[in-house]
């Protein structure tokens, strides 16, 4: 799938159609000293109570032998940045794609 680098779409902050620059959103690693670290979350009192919301605590043992590679396509997350207010939103693609490129 080829996707344009600049699209004109609705911005929920400006409340009108504006130009947005498109980039592919990637999963960022959770560092031990970064703002999104688990240590920081625990100090702020997050991850307490019933359930870990899939974010906190130790990883399950099942992850070591879980079947991988069964799907050859995936949904792409796009990071759209408004050129007027410089705020960004993430949009998930509606269809699954094997190849993705911005042009
Ligand atoms: Zn905007």
mmCIF file with all atom_site columns, N, CA and C and ligand atoms in Angstrom, residues 11 13-14 18 82 84-86, ligand 1:
data_model
loop_
_atom_site.group_PDB
_atom_site.id
_atom_site.type_symbol
_atom_site.label_atom_id
_atom_site.label_alt_id
_atom_site.label_comp_id
_atom_site.label_asym_id
_atom_site.label_entity_id
_atom_site.label_seq_id
_atom_site.pdbx_PDB_ins_code
_atom_site.Cartn_x
_atom_site.Cartn_y
_atom_site.Cartn_z
_atom_site.occupancy
_atom_site.B_iso_or_equiv
_atom_site.pdbx_formal_charge
_atom_site.auth_seq_id
_atom_site.auth_comp_id
_atom_site.auth_asym_id
_atom_site.auth_atom_id
_atom_site.pdbx_PDB_model_num
ATOM   1  N  N   . UNK A 1 11 ? -8.852  17.997 11.671 1.00 0.00 ? 11 UNK A N   1
ATOM   2  C  CA  . UNK A 1 11 ? -8.082  18.098 12.904 1.00 0.00 ? 11 UNK A CA  1
ATOM   3  C  C   . UNK A 1 11 ? -9.048  18.389 14.040 1.00 0.00 ? 11 UNK A C   1
ATOM   4  N  N   . UNK A 1 13 ? -8.432  19.364 16.960 1.00 0.00 ? 13 UNK A N   1
ATOM   5  C  CA  . UNK A 1 13 ? -8.058  20.521 17.786 1.00 0.00 ? 13 UNK A CA  1
ATOM   6  C  C   . UNK A 1 13 ? -8.418  21.830 17.087 1.00 0.00 ? 13 UNK A C   1
ATOM   7  N  N   . UNK A 1 14 ? -8.177  21.903 15.771 1.00 0.00 ? 14 UNK A N   1
ATOM   8  C  CA  . UNK A 1 14 ? -8.544  23.098 15.006 1.00 0.00 ? 14 UNK A CA  1
ATOM   9  C  C   . UNK A 1 14 ? -10.019 23.080 14.618 1.00 0.00 ? 14 UNK A C   1
ATOM   10 N  N   . UNK A 1 18 ? -7.349  20.452 7.822  1.00 0.00 ? 18 UNK A N   1
ATOM   11 C  CA  . UNK A 1 18 ? -6.048  21.092 7.644  1.00 0.00 ? 18 UNK A CA  1
ATOM   12 C  C   . UNK A 1 18 ? -5.082  20.070 7.031  1.00 0.00 ? 18 UNK A C   1
ATOM   13 N  N   . UNK A 1 82 ? -0.680  17.761 12.593 1.00 0.00 ? 82 UNK A N   1
ATOM   14 C  CA  . UNK A 1 82 ? -1.327  18.936 11.989 1.00 0.00 ? 82 UNK A CA  1
ATOM   15 C  C   . UNK A 1 82 ? -0.279  20.018 11.746 1.00 0.00 ? 82 UNK A C   1
ATOM   16 N  N   . UNK A 1 84 ? -0.952  23.179 11.288 1.00 0.00 ? 84 UNK A N   1
ATOM   17 C  CA  . UNK A 1 84 ? -1.392  24.453 11.856 1.00 0.00 ? 84 UNK A CA  1
ATOM   18 C  C   . UNK A 1 84 ? -1.106  24.504 13.351 1.00 0.00 ? 84 UNK A C   1
ATOM   19 N  N   . UNK A 1 85 ? -1.585  23.488 14.098 1.00 0.00 ? 85 UNK A N   1
ATOM   20 C  CA  . UNK A 1 85 ? -1.444  23.521 15.555 1.00 0.00 ? 85 UNK A CA  1
ATOM   21 C  C   . UNK A 1 85 ? -0.322  22.615 16.041 1.00 0.00 ? 85 UNK A C   1
ATOM   22 N  N   . UNK A 1 86 ? 0.313   21.837 15.142 1.00 0.00 ? 86 UNK A N   1
ATOM   23 C  CA  . UNK A 1 86 ? 1.439   20.963 15.475 1.00 0.00 ? 86 UNK A CA  1
ATOM   24 C  C   . UNK A 1 86 ? 1.078   19.836 16.441 1.00 0.00 ? 86 UNK A C   1
HETATM 25 ZN ZN1 . LIG B 2 .  ? -4.747  21.328 14.067 1.00 0.00 ? 1  LIG B ZN1 1
#
